[in-house]
Coordinates of C-alpha atoms and ligand atoms in Angstrom, one line a residue:
M209 CA 166.6 186.3 -141.5
I210 CA 164.3 185.0 -144.3
N211 CA 165.4 181.5 -143.6
K212 CA 164.7 181.8 -140.0
H213 CA 161.3 183.2 -140.6
L214 CA 160.6 180.6 -143.2
S215 CA 161.4 177.8 -140.8
I216 CA 159.4 179.4 -138.0
F217 CA 156.6 179.4 -140.5
L218 CA 157.0 175.8 -141.5
V219 CA 157.2 174.7 -137.9
K220 CA 153.9 176.4 -137.2
A221 CA 152.3 175.1 -140.3
V222 CA 153.2 171.5 -139.4
F223 CA 152.1 172.2 -135.9
L224 CA 148.7 173.6 -136.8
S225 CA 148.0 171.1 -139.6
S226 CA 148.6 168.2 -137.3
F227 CA 146.3 170.0 -134.7
S228 CA 143.5 170.4 -137.3
I229 CA 143.4 167.0 -138.3
G230 CA 143.5 165.8 -134.7
K231 CA 146.5 163.7 -134.8
C232 CA 147.2 164.8 -131.1
D233 CA 144.1 163.1 -129.9
Q234 CA 144.3 159.7 -128.3
P235 CA 141.0 157.9 -129.2
C236 CA 138.6 156.3 -126.7
S237 CA 139.8 152.8 -125.7
A238 CA 136.3 151.5 -125.9
R239 CA 134.8 148.7 -123.8
D240 CA 131.6 147.0 -124.5
V241 CA 130.1 146.6 -120.9
G242 CA 128.1 143.5 -122.2
I243 CA 124.8 144.6 -121.2
E244 CA 122.0 145.0 -123.8
G245 CA 121.1 148.7 -124.6
R246 CA 124.3 150.1 -123.0
S247 CA 126.7 152.4 -124.7
I248 CA 130.5 151.8 -124.5
V249 CA 132.9 153.0 -121.7
C250 CA 136.3 154.5 -122.3
V251 CA 139.1 152.7 -120.3
C252 CA 142.1 154.4 -118.8
N253 CA 145.0 153.1 -117.0
A254 CA 148.8 153.9 -116.3
A255 CA 149.7 153.5 -119.8
Y256 CA 146.7 154.8 -121.7
C257 CA 144.0 157.4 -121.5
D258 CA 142.0 159.0 -124.4
T259 CA 142.6 162.8 -124.9
I260 CA 140.7 165.7 -126.6
T261 CA 142.3 168.8 -127.9
R262 CA 140.0 171.8 -129.0
D263 CA 140.9 172.7 -132.6
E264 CA 140.6 176.4 -133.5
P265 CA 138.2 176.7 -136.4
A266 CA 139.5 178.6 -139.3
W267 CA 137.6 181.7 -140.5
N268 CA 134.3 180.8 -142.1
T269 CA 134.4 177.3 -140.8
Y270 CA 133.3 175.2 -137.9
V271 CA 134.8 172.4 -136.0
A272 CA 132.2 169.9 -134.5
Y273 CA 132.6 167.4 -131.8
T274 CA 130.3 164.4 -131.8
S275 CA 129.4 161.7 -129.1
T276 CA 126.7 159.1 -129.7
R277 CA 125.0 156.3 -128.3
D278 CA 126.8 154.2 -131.0
G279 CA 130.2 154.8 -129.5
K280 CA 131.6 158.1 -131.0
R281 CA 133.4 160.2 -128.3
F282 CA 134.2 163.8 -129.3
E283 CA 134.7 162.6 -132.9
K284 CA 135.9 165.7 -134.8
S285 CA 134.8 167.0 -138.1
T286 CA 134.9 170.4 -139.9
G287 CA 132.7 172.1 -142.3
P288 CA 132.2 175.3 -144.1
I289 CA 129.9 178.3 -143.3
R290 CA 128.3 179.0 -146.6
F291 CA 126.8 182.2 -148.0
L292 CA 123.2 181.6 -149.0
T293 CA 122.0 182.7 -152.3
N294 CA 119.4 185.5 -152.0
A295 CA 116.5 183.3 -152.9
K296 CA 117.5 180.7 -150.3
A297 CA 118.0 183.5 -147.7
R298 CA 114.5 184.7 -148.3
N299 CA 113.0 181.2 -148.1
Y300 CA 115.0 180.5 -145.2
G301 CA 113.1 178.1 -142.8
R302 CA 110.2 177.8 -145.1
S303 CA 109.8 174.4 -146.9
E304 CA 107.7 172.9 -149.7
K305 CA 107.8 169.5 -147.8
T306 CA 106.9 170.5 -144.4
Q307 CA 105.7 167.1 -143.5
T308 CA 108.8 165.2 -144.0
R309 CA 111.0 168.2 -142.7
F310 CA 109.1 168.3 -139.4
A311 CA 110.8 165.1 -138.2
N312 CA 114.1 165.3 -140.0
E313 CA 115.1 168.9 -140.3
A314 CA 115.5 171.9 -137.8
S315 CA 116.6 175.3 -138.4
Y316 CA 117.8 178.1 -136.2
R317 CA 119.2 181.5 -136.4
I318 CA 121.7 182.6 -133.9
N319 CA 121.3 186.3 -133.0
S320 CA 124.6 187.1 -131.2
N321 CA 123.5 190.6 -130.5
T322 CA 121.0 189.5 -127.9
R323 CA 123.0 188.2 -125.0
Y324 CA 122.3 186.8 -121.7
Q325 CA 124.1 185.6 -118.6
K326 CA 127.9 185.1 -118.5
V327 CA 129.2 181.6 -117.8
E328 CA 131.3 180.9 -114.8
G329 CA 132.1 177.3 -115.8
F330 CA 131.5 173.5 -115.2
G331 CA 132.9 171.1 -112.8
G332 CA 132.5 168.3 -110.2
S333 CA 132.9 167.7 -106.6
V334 CA 136.0 166.5 -104.6
T335 CA 134.2 164.5 -102.1
D336 CA 135.9 162.2 -99.6
A337 CA 134.6 159.3 -101.7
A338 CA 136.0 160.7 -104.9
S339 CA 139.4 161.6 -103.6
I340 CA 139.8 158.2 -101.7
N341 CA 138.9 156.3 -105.0
W342 CA 141.3 158.5 -107.0
R343 CA 144.1 157.7 -104.5
K344 CA 143.7 154.1 -105.0
L345 CA 145.4 154.5 -108.5
S346 CA 149.0 154.6 -109.3
D347 CA 150.6 158.0 -109.7
S348 CA 150.6 157.7 -113.4
T349 CA 146.9 156.6 -113.6
Q350 CA 146.0 159.4 -111.1
R351 CA 147.6 161.9 -113.5
H352 CA 145.5 160.6 -116.3
F353 CA 142.5 161.0 -114.3
I354 CA 143.3 164.6 -113.3
N355 CA 144.2 165.5 -116.9
S356 CA 141.1 164.0 -118.2
Y357 CA 139.0 166.4 -116.1
F358 CA 141.1 169.5 -115.7
G359 CA 143.9 169.4 -118.3
K360 CA 144.3 171.1 -121.7
E361 CA 143.8 167.6 -123.3
G362 CA 140.9 166.8 -121.1
I363 CA 137.4 168.5 -120.6
E364 CA 139.0 171.5 -118.8
Y365 CA 136.8 171.8 -115.8
N366 CA 137.2 175.0 -114.0
M367 CA 134.9 174.6 -111.0
I368 CA 134.9 172.4 -107.8
R369 CA 132.6 171.8 -105.0
V370 CA 133.9 170.6 -101.8
P371 CA 132.1 169.5 -98.6
I372 CA 133.1 171.3 -95.3
G373 CA 133.8 168.2 -93.3
G374 CA 132.2 165.0 -93.9
A375 CA 129.1 164.2 -96.2
D376 CA 127.4 160.9 -96.9
F377 CA 130.1 160.2 -99.4
S378 CA 132.7 159.7 -96.7
T379 CA 133.6 156.4 -95.0
H380 CA 132.3 157.8 -91.6
P381 CA 130.5 160.8 -90.4
Y382 CA 132.5 163.5 -89.0
T383 CA 133.0 167.3 -88.4
Y384 CA 135.9 169.7 -87.7
N385 CA 135.2 170.4 -84.0
E386 CA 133.5 167.5 -82.3
S387 CA 135.2 168.0 -79.0
P388 CA 135.3 169.8 -76.7
W389 CA 131.4 169.7 -76.4
N390 CA 129.8 173.3 -76.5
D391 CA 133.2 174.8 -77.7
K392 CA 131.7 178.3 -78.6
T393 CA 135.1 179.6 -79.9
L394 CA 136.0 176.5 -81.9
S395 CA 139.3 176.2 -80.0
N396 CA 139.9 172.7 -81.3
Y397 CA 139.0 173.3 -85.0
S398 CA 141.0 171.1 -87.2
L399 CA 140.8 169.8 -90.7
S400 CA 140.6 166.0 -91.2
A401 CA 142.9 163.3 -92.5
E402 CA 140.6 163.2 -95.6
D403 CA 141.5 167.0 -96.3
Y404 CA 145.2 166.5 -95.8
F405 CA 145.6 163.1 -97.7
Y406 CA 142.8 163.1 -100.2
K407 CA 140.9 166.3 -101.0
L408 CA 143.5 168.9 -100.9
P409 CA 146.0 166.8 -102.9
M410 CA 143.5 166.2 -105.5
I411 CA 142.4 169.9 -105.7
K412 CA 146.0 171.0 -105.9
Q413 CA 146.8 168.5 -108.8
A414 CA 143.7 169.9 -110.5
Q415 CA 145.0 173.3 -110.1
E416 CA 148.4 172.4 -111.4
V417 CA 147.2 171.1 -114.7
S418 CA 144.2 173.5 -115.0
T419 CA 144.0 176.0 -118.0
D420 CA 142.0 178.5 -115.9
E421 CA 141.4 179.4 -112.3
I422 CA 139.5 176.6 -110.5
K423 CA 136.7 178.2 -108.7
V424 CA 135.9 176.3 -105.3
T425 CA 132.5 176.3 -103.7
A426 CA 132.2 174.7 -100.3
S427 CA 129.3 173.6 -98.4
T428 CA 128.6 172.3 -94.9
W429 CA 126.4 169.1 -94.5
S430 CA 126.3 169.0 -90.8
P431 CA 127.9 171.1 -88.0
P432 CA 129.5 169.4 -84.9
V433 CA 126.5 167.7 -83.2
W434 CA 126.7 169.8 -80.0
M435 CA 125.5 172.7 -82.1
K436 CA 122.3 170.9 -83.1
T437 CA 119.0 170.4 -81.4
N438 CA 119.2 166.6 -81.7
Q439 CA 122.9 166.2 -81.0
A440 CA 123.1 163.7 -83.9
I441 CA 124.8 163.8 -87.3
T442 CA 121.4 163.3 -89.1
G443 CA 117.6 163.4 -88.5
F444 CA 115.4 166.2 -87.6
A445 CA 117.6 169.0 -86.3
Q446 CA 118.1 172.7 -86.4
L447 CA 120.9 174.9 -85.1
K448 CA 120.7 175.8 -81.4
P449 CA 120.4 179.6 -81.4
E450 CA 123.2 180.0 -79.0
F451 CA 125.6 178.5 -81.7
Y452 CA 124.4 180.8 -84.5
Q453 CA 127.6 182.9 -84.5
T454 CA 129.8 179.7 -83.9
Y455 CA 128.4 178.2 -87.0
A456 CA 129.3 181.2 -89.0
D457 CA 132.7 181.1 -87.6
Y458 CA 132.9 177.6 -88.5
H459 CA 132.6 178.6 -92.1
L460 CA 135.2 181.4 -91.9
R461 CA 137.7 179.0 -90.2
F462 CA 137.2 176.5 -93.0
I463 CA 138.1 179.4 -95.6
E464 CA 141.1 180.2 -93.6
E465 CA 142.3 176.7 -93.2
Y466 CA 142.1 176.1 -97.0
D467 CA 143.7 179.4 -97.6
K468 CA 146.7 178.2 -95.4
A469 CA 146.8 175.1 -97.8
E470 CA 146.7 177.6 -100.8
V471 CA 143.3 176.6 -101.9
K472 CA 141.1 179.8 -102.2
I473 CA 137.3 179.3 -101.5
W474 CA 135.3 181.2 -104.1
A475 CA 132.0 180.7 -102.7
I476 CA 130.3 179.1 -99.7
T477 CA 126.8 177.9 -99.6
T478 CA 124.5 178.4 -96.8
T479 CA 124.4 174.7 -95.7
N480 CA 123.7 171.8 -97.9
E481 CA 120.0 170.9 -98.5
P482 CA 118.5 172.6 -95.6
I483 CA 115.2 170.9 -96.0
N484 CA 116.9 167.7 -95.1
G485 CA 116.8 168.4 -91.3
I486 CA 113.2 169.6 -91.5
V487 CA 111.8 166.4 -93.2
P488 CA 112.0 163.4 -90.8
F489 CA 113.3 160.6 -93.2
V490 CA 116.8 161.7 -94.1
D491 CA 119.6 159.4 -93.1
F492 CA 122.8 161.3 -93.9
N493 CA 124.6 164.2 -92.6
S494 CA 122.2 167.3 -92.4
L495 CA 121.1 170.3 -90.7
G496 CA 117.5 171.7 -91.2
W497 CA 116.8 175.4 -91.5
L498 CA 113.5 176.9 -91.6
P499 CA 113.6 179.7 -94.1
S500 CA 113.1 182.5 -91.7
D501 CA 115.8 181.2 -89.3
L502 CA 118.2 180.9 -92.1
G503 CA 117.4 184.5 -93.0
R504 CA 118.1 185.7 -89.6
W505 CA 121.4 183.6 -89.4
V506 CA 122.6 185.0 -92.7
A507 CA 121.7 188.6 -92.0
R508 CA 123.1 188.7 -88.3
N509 CA 126.0 186.1 -88.3
L510 CA 127.2 184.6 -91.7
G511 CA 126.9 187.7 -93.7
P512 CA 128.7 190.1 -91.4
T513 CA 131.3 187.4 -90.4
I514 CA 132.3 186.9 -93.9
R515 CA 132.1 190.5 -95.0
N516 CA 134.1 191.8 -92.2
S517 CA 136.9 189.1 -92.8
R518 CA 140.0 189.0 -94.9
F519 CA 137.9 186.9 -97.2
N520 CA 135.1 189.5 -97.8
D521 CA 135.0 188.7 -101.6
T522 CA 133.8 185.1 -100.8
L523 CA 130.4 184.7 -102.5
I524 CA 127.4 183.6 -100.4
L525 CA 125.1 181.3 -102.2
A526 CA 121.8 180.6 -100.5
V527 CA 119.4 177.6 -100.8
D528 CA 121.7 174.8 -102.1
D529 CA 118.8 172.6 -102.8
Q530 CA 116.0 171.7 -105.2
R531 CA 114.7 174.4 -107.7
Y532 CA 111.2 174.1 -106.1
L533 CA 112.5 175.3 -102.7
V534 CA 114.0 178.6 -103.9
D535 CA 111.0 180.7 -103.7
I536 CA 110.0 179.3 -100.1
Y537 CA 113.5 179.7 -98.9
L538 CA 114.2 183.4 -100.3
G539 CA 110.8 184.4 -99.5
G540 CA 111.2 183.1 -95.9
M541 CA 114.7 184.5 -95.5
A542 CA 113.4 188.0 -96.3
L543 CA 110.7 187.6 -93.7
G544 CA 113.2 186.5 -91.2
D545 CA 115.5 189.5 -91.8
P546 CA 115.2 191.5 -95.1
K547 CA 119.0 192.2 -94.9
S548 CA 119.7 188.5 -95.6
L549 CA 119.1 189.0 -99.2
D550 CA 121.7 191.8 -99.3
Y551 CA 124.4 189.3 -98.2
I552 CA 123.3 186.8 -100.9
D553 CA 125.4 186.7 -104.2
G554 CA 123.5 183.9 -105.7
I555 CA 121.4 180.8 -105.5
A556 CA 122.6 177.3 -105.5
L557 CA 120.5 174.7 -107.2
H558 CA 120.5 170.9 -107.0
Y559 CA 119.2 168.4 -109.7
Y560 CA 116.8 166.1 -108.0
G561 CA 113.8 168.3 -108.4
N562 CA 114.1 168.8 -112.2
F563 CA 110.7 167.4 -112.8
I564 CA 109.7 171.0 -112.2
P565 CA 110.6 172.7 -115.5
A566 CA 113.6 174.9 -115.9
G567 CA 111.5 177.9 -116.7
I568 CA 110.9 178.5 -113.0
L569 CA 114.7 179.6 -112.9
S570 CA 114.1 182.4 -115.5
N571 CA 111.3 183.5 -113.2
I572 CA 113.5 183.6 -110.1
Q573 CA 116.2 185.2 -112.1
S574 CA 114.0 188.0 -113.0
R575 CA 112.7 188.6 -109.5
Y576 CA 116.1 188.3 -107.9
P577 CA 118.2 190.2 -110.4
G578 CA 121.9 190.4 -109.7
K579 CA 121.9 187.0 -107.9
I580 CA 123.7 184.4 -109.9
L581 CA 122.0 180.9 -110.4
L582 CA 124.5 178.2 -110.0
S583 CA 123.9 174.4 -110.3
T584 CA 125.9 172.8 -107.5
E585 CA 124.9 169.2 -107.4
A586 CA 123.7 166.6 -109.8
C587 CA 123.9 162.9 -110.2
E588 CA 122.0 160.0 -111.5
G589 CA 120.6 156.9 -109.5
P590 CA 119.9 158.6 -106.3
M591 CA 116.2 158.2 -106.1
P592 CA 114.4 155.5 -104.1
W593 CA 112.8 154.3 -107.4
D594 CA 116.1 154.1 -109.2
I595 CA 116.6 150.4 -109.5
M596 CA 120.1 150.7 -110.3
Q597 CA 122.5 153.3 -108.6
V598 CA 125.4 152.5 -111.0
K599 CA 124.1 151.8 -114.5
I600 CA 127.4 151.3 -116.3
G601 CA 127.6 152.6 -119.9
S602 CA 124.1 154.2 -119.9
W603 CA 123.6 156.6 -122.6
E604 CA 120.1 157.6 -121.1
R605 CA 121.9 159.2 -118.2
A606 CA 124.3 161.2 -120.5
Q607 CA 121.2 162.3 -122.3
R608 CA 119.3 163.4 -119.2
Y609 CA 122.5 165.3 -118.0
T610 CA 122.7 167.0 -121.4
R611 CA 119.2 168.0 -121.7
H612 CA 119.1 169.3 -118.1
I613 CA 122.2 171.4 -118.6
I614 CA 120.8 172.8 -121.8
D615 CA 117.6 173.8 -120.0
D616 CA 119.5 175.3 -117.0
L617 CA 121.8 177.4 -119.2
N618 CA 118.8 178.6 -121.3
N619 CA 117.3 179.7 -118.0
F620 CA 120.1 181.8 -116.6
V621 CA 122.2 179.4 -114.7
V622 CA 125.8 180.5 -114.8
G623 CA 127.6 177.2 -114.1
W624 CA 127.1 173.5 -113.4
I625 CA 128.9 171.4 -110.8
D626 CA 128.5 167.7 -110.9
W627 CA 128.6 165.5 -107.9
N628 CA 131.3 163.1 -107.1
L629 CA 134.2 163.2 -109.7
C630 CA 134.3 159.4 -109.4
L631 CA 133.1 156.5 -107.3
D632 CA 133.8 152.8 -107.1
E633 CA 131.9 150.2 -109.2
N634 CA 129.1 150.2 -106.6
G635 CA 128.7 153.9 -106.4
G636 CA 130.5 154.5 -103.1
P637 CA 132.0 154.6 -100.5
N638 CA 129.0 156.0 -98.8
W639 CA 128.7 155.5 -95.0
A640 CA 124.9 156.1 -95.2
H641 CA 124.7 153.5 -98.2
N642 CA 123.3 156.2 -100.3
Y643 CA 125.0 155.0 -103.5
V644 CA 124.7 156.8 -106.8
D645 CA 126.4 156.9 -110.4
A646 CA 129.4 159.0 -111.3
P647 CA 131.0 160.0 -114.7
I648 CA 134.1 158.1 -113.8
L649 CA 134.2 154.7 -112.0
V650 CA 137.5 153.6 -110.4
Y651 CA 138.8 150.1 -110.2
G652 CA 141.6 150.4 -107.8
D653 CA 142.6 146.6 -107.7
R654 CA 143.4 146.8 -111.4
D655 CA 144.6 150.4 -111.5
E656 CA 142.1 151.5 -114.0
F657 CA 139.2 153.8 -114.5
I658 CA 136.5 154.1 -117.0
K659 CA 134.8 157.1 -118.5
Q660 CA 131.0 156.8 -118.7
P661 CA 128.8 158.5 -121.2
I662 CA 128.0 161.2 -118.6
F663 CA 131.8 162.2 -118.6
Y664 CA 131.6 163.0 -122.3
A665 CA 128.2 164.8 -121.8
M666 CA 129.8 167.2 -119.3
G667 CA 132.7 167.7 -121.6
H668 CA 130.5 169.0 -124.4
F669 CA 129.8 171.9 -122.3
S670 CA 132.8 172.4 -120.1
K671 CA 135.5 172.0 -122.8
F672 CA 134.0 174.3 -125.4
I673 CA 132.3 177.0 -123.3
P674 CA 135.1 179.0 -121.6
R675 CA 134.4 181.1 -118.5
G676 CA 133.3 184.5 -119.7
S677 CA 131.4 183.1 -122.6
Q678 CA 127.8 184.7 -122.9
R679 CA 124.7 183.0 -123.9
V680 CA 123.2 184.4 -127.0
E681 CA 119.7 184.1 -128.5
V682 CA 118.7 181.1 -130.8
M683 CA 115.6 181.6 -132.8
R684 CA 113.9 178.5 -134.1
T685 CA 112.8 178.9 -137.7
S686 CA 111.3 175.4 -138.4
L687 CA 108.8 173.1 -137.0
G688 CA 111.5 170.4 -136.3
H689 CA 113.5 170.9 -133.3
V690 CA 116.5 169.6 -131.4
H691 CA 117.5 170.8 -127.9
N692 CA 120.3 173.4 -128.1
A693 CA 122.0 176.2 -126.6
A694 CA 124.5 178.8 -128.0
F695 CA 127.2 181.1 -126.6
I696 CA 129.6 183.7 -127.8
T697 CA 133.1 182.9 -126.4
P698 CA 135.6 185.7 -125.1
Q699 CA 137.4 185.3 -128.3
G700 CA 134.4 185.9 -130.3
N701 CA 133.4 182.5 -131.7
I702 CA 130.0 180.9 -131.5
V703 CA 129.7 177.6 -129.7
M704 CA 126.6 175.8 -130.0
V705 CA 125.5 172.5 -128.1
L706 CA 122.9 170.4 -129.9
Q707 CA 121.2 167.2 -128.8
N708 CA 119.4 164.8 -131.0
L709 CA 117.2 162.4 -128.8
N710 CA 115.6 160.9 -131.9
Q711 CA 116.6 157.5 -133.2
H712 CA 117.0 158.9 -136.6
E713 CA 119.1 161.4 -138.2
V714 CA 118.3 165.2 -138.1
Q715 CA 119.6 167.8 -140.5
V716 CA 120.2 171.1 -138.7
N717 CA 120.6 174.4 -140.5
V718 CA 122.3 177.1 -138.5
A719 CA 122.1 180.6 -139.7
L720 CA 124.9 182.7 -138.2
S721 CA 123.9 185.9 -139.9
L722 CA 121.3 186.9 -142.6
L723 CA 123.4 185.4 -145.4
R724 CA 125.6 182.9 -143.8
S725 CA 124.7 179.5 -142.4
A726 CA 126.0 176.0 -141.8
Q727 CA 124.5 172.6 -142.5
I728 CA 125.0 170.1 -139.6
T729 CA 124.1 166.5 -139.5
M730 CA 123.0 165.2 -136.3
E731 CA 123.4 161.5 -136.0
P732 CA 120.7 159.4 -134.1
E733 CA 121.0 159.9 -130.3
S734 CA 123.9 162.3 -130.5
I735 CA 125.3 165.2 -128.7
K736 CA 127.3 167.5 -130.7
T737 CA 129.3 170.7 -129.8
I738 CA 130.1 173.1 -132.8
E739 CA 132.5 176.1 -132.7
F740 CA 131.9 178.5 -135.4
N741 CA 134.4 181.1 -136.6
V742 CA 132.2 183.8 -138.1
Ligands
LIG234 C1 140.6 168.1 -80.3 O1 140.3 167.3 -81.4 C2 140.9 166.1 -81.5 C3 140.4 165.4 -82.7 O2 140.6 166.3 -83.9 C4 140.6 165.2 -80.4 O3 141.2 163.9 -80.3 C5 140.9 165.9 -79.0 O4 140.5 165.1 -77.9 C6 140.3 167.3 -79.0 N1 140.6 167.9 -77.8 C7 139.8 168.4 -76.9 C8 140.4 169.2 -75.8 O5 138.7 168.1 -76.8
LIG235 C1 138.0 193.4 -98.2 O1 139.1 193.2 -97.5 C2 140.3 193.8 -98.0 C3 141.4 193.3 -97.2 O2 141.6 192.0 -97.2 C4 140.3 195.3 -98.1 O3 141.4 195.8 -98.6 C5 139.0 195.6 -98.8 O4 138.8 197.1 -98.7 C6 137.8 194.9 -98.3 N1 136.7 195.2 -99.2 C7 135.5 195.6 -98.5 C8 134.4 195.8 -99.7 O5 135.1 195.6 -97.4

């Protein structure tokens, strides 16, 4: 017996120690993109792909993961949580040399007794474009791709968004019931080849390797054109009132069809970017909603249809558009039919209006309590003034993602879903030529994909803030400051994400209780996730 126990102990010890020094991780296979000012990308193919495992911090220690413009990607380090001497604790946050400390030092106290929203998770979108690019890779490279995003040795995404029918990130515009015309009962509703050969296989492979349930959110860009006032896939158009119920059924049918394929739809949104069919200059799949019409449709058609169905637990998320439109839409919906808000479980937010500060989200949260805030779409490079759609190896884009995710989380957002999981080197395919950047670019011809800095920015959150984590209060106790957000995980560890935008090092002191703190060095232009076991 003793021998047996001893050998189990030894096996465990070897296993754990190899974990703690990170032997299991495959480092980034870095490629210099050869453009001044850009960071590196990490190359994956059939034979190789970098991995990252989460190390369990020992009691009174932390494990930190660092990515930098200089080329670190999830570099691991560990450190102690120290007891402060009484004098130090009393003087905590004060300084004799405030001038120099202002720029180079920052200190915080984490108050884990003050807790805010619970996290649902992080993820990306399985568009036609993403899944078609992924399918260009060999089986083995496809597996590396899926593991990179969803696996235990990847960044452990647990959220997916999927378009209902086509979006601009498709090779052609389409919907699920294009003919016969005026088919009120949707007698010819059928999923597309894109669903069967690309999107569903990608989602199912993700589910197979995922460490957690993957929650899928689905959104319609455009219904069949015969439901629309302009009878076209894009342009200025609203839903014809005679098809209000049909459009609600169109959503339920999608949930049913995906259920048959064993993919549960966790949430639907009330139509992607409803402003697009109201403003005249949009050139991709859209449907416009005036806020009051949307309220009537949700209260009288969509809401009852979903709640009276077998899929009555599907969340309904309203708006699915820029943050500055939330008030206009929710207010207008309530005017259209006050019952509409009773059917709404949450508010879906897009990234492209983030020039309005994230504080607006806290304000919305306090006025619509009980409705979750979920970020459902983000990408870099989509704006008319973006000179480059794909900016390979851009560290600025990773920094911008990080800053906005931190801001969103600090203002009650419960989860963050990125746009296309991957695109080709031109940021497509996109039938409307609306090319953008993505965290992974796929080179089908050489069976290779590259992970851009944005991939790691996402991972700094998705991998280390598991579902059910709760945001906790962070009090700043210094003049100096770095961006941050902190969470308590379901297992009781504190996870903090820190971002240093400066081109110089910053020393960060994190007090975890009155008497215990950790000293963290933030490298220039770095992102760091730290898991503390206190
Ligand atoms: C049903 O849809 C398919 C395409 O999915 C189309 O080829 C066929 O013509 C449609 N049937 C009718 C009766 O419109
Ligand atoms: C939801 O539907 C299930 C059957 O699928 C039923 O058992 C349950 O009572 C329904 N819940 C509500 C709140 O209607």
